[in-house]
Short mmCIF file of C-alpha atoms in Angstrom, two decimals:
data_model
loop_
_atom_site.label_atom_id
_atom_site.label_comp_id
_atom_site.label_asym_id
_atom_site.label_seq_id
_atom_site.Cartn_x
_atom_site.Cartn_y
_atom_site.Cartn_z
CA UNK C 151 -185.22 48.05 41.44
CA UNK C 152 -183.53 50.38 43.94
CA UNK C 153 -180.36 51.93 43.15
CA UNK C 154 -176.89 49.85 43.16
CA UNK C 155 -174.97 50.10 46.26
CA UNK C 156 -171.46 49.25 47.38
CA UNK C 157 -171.43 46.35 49.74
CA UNK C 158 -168.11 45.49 51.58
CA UNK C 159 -167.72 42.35 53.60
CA UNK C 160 -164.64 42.79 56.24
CA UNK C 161 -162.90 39.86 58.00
CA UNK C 162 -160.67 40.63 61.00
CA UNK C 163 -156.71 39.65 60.44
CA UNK C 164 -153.66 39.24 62.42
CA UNK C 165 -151.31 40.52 59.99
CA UNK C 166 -151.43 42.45 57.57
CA UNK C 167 -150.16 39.92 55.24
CA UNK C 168 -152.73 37.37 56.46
CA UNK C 169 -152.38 33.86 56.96
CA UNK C 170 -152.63 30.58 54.51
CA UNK C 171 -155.85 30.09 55.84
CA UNK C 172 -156.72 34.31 55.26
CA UNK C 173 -155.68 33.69 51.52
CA UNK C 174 -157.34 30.41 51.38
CA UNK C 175 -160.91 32.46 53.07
CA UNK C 176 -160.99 35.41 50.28
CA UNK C 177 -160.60 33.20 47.56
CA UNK C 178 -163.47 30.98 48.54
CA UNK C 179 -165.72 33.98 49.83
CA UNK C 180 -164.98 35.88 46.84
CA UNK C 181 -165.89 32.92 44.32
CA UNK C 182 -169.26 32.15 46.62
CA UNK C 183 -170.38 35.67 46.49
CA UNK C 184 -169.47 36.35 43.07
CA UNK C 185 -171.64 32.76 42.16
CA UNK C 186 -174.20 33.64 44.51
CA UNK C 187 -175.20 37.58 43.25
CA UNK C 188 -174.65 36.82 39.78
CA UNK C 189 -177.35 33.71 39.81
CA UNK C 190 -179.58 36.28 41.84
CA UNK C 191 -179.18 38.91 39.77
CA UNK C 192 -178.23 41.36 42.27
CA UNK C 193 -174.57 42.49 41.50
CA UNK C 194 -170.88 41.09 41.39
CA UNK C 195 -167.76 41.12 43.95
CA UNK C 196 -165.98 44.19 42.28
CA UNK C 197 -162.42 42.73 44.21
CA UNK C 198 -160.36 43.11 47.49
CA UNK C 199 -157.83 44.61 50.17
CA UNK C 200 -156.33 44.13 53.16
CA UNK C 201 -154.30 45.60 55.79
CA UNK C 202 -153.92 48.02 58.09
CA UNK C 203 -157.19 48.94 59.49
CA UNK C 204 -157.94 53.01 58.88
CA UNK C 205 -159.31 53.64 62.49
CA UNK C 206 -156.62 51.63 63.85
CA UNK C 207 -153.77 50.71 62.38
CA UNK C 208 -152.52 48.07 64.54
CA UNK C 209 -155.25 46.19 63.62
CA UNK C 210 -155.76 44.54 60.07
CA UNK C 211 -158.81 43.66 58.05
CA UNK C 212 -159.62 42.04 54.66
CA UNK C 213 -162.63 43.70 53.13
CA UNK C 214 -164.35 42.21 50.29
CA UNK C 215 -165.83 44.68 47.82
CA UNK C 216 -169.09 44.27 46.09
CA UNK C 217 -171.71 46.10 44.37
CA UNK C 218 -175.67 45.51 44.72
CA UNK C 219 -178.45 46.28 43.02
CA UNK C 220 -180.62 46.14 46.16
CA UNK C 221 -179.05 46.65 49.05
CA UNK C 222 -181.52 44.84 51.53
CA UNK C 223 -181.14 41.75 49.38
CA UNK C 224 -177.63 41.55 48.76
CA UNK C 225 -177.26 42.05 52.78
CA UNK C 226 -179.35 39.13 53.15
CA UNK C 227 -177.77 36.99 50.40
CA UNK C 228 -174.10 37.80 51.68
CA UNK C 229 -174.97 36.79 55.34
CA UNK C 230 -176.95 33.50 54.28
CA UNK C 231 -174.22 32.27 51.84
CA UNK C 232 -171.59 32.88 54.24
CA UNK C 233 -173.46 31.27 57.42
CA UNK C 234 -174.36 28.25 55.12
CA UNK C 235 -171.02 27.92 53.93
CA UNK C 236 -169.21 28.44 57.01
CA UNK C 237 -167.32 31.38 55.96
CA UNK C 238 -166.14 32.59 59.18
CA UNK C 239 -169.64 34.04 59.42
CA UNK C 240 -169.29 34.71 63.28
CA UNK C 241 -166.14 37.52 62.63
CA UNK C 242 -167.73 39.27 59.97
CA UNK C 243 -168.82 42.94 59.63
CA UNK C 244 -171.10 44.41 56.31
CA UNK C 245 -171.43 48.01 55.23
CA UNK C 246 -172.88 49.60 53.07
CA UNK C 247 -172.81 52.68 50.67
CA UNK C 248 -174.45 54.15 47.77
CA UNK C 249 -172.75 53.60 44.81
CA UNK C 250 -171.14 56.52 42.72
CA UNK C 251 -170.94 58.64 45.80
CA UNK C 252 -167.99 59.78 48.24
CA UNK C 253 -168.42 58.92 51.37
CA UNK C 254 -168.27 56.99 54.21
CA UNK C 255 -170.02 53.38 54.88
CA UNK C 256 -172.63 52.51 57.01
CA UNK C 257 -172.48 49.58 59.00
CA UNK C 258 -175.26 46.98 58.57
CA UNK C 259 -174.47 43.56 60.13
CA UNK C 260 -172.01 42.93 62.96
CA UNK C 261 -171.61 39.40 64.08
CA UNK C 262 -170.22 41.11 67.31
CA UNK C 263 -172.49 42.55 69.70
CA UNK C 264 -171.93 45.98 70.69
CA UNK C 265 -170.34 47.21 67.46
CA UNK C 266 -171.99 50.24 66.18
CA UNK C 267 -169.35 52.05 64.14
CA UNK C 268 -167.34 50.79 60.86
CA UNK C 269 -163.99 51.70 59.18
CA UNK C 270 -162.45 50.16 56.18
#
């Protein structure tokens, strides 16, 4: 087993507030995720924030916090259970960190081409 990481999942928003719909989305992809690594045995959703986004803050994000107890797998769980579900899968961003440490997260998935750097 490799060693637990944190995984966040982050959604773009248009407010920082977010919508019905935004509300409705973290809900469902929280409960999903938490269902789907728990029956896998790779980790749980630890929780959630959202708002103003740290490398720019007139944008805002929701990220979804999670931590994994193999990091390739959870990736790959997160990204099929969101594509299957039609979880807005085609605005996401994942990142990853090791867990217990202070640092900064490495992005891992971007369903937009082009992105290559990651900010909570």
């Amino acid at each position: 087993m490799s060693e637990k990481h944190w995984l966040v999942v982050q959604y773009p928003l248009k407010s920082a507030k977010g919508s019905k719909r935004d509300q409705w989305l973290k809900e469902t992809v929280m409960e999903y995720l938490e269902a789907a690594l728990t029956r896998n045995e790779l980790g749980e959703v630890d929780g959630c924030d959202q708002g103003s986004s740290m490398a720019d803050p007139q944008k805002y994000v929701m990220n979804i916090f999670c931590i994994v107890t193999d990091e390739e797998r959870g990736i790959a769980l997160v990204k099929k259970v969101l594509r299957e579900s039609r979880l807005d899968y085609t605005r996401i961003q994942i990142a990853t960190m090791p867990y217990g440490t202070e640092g900064s997260y490495t992005l891992k998935y971007a369903s937009k081409k082009g992105v290559a750097e990651f900010w909570l």
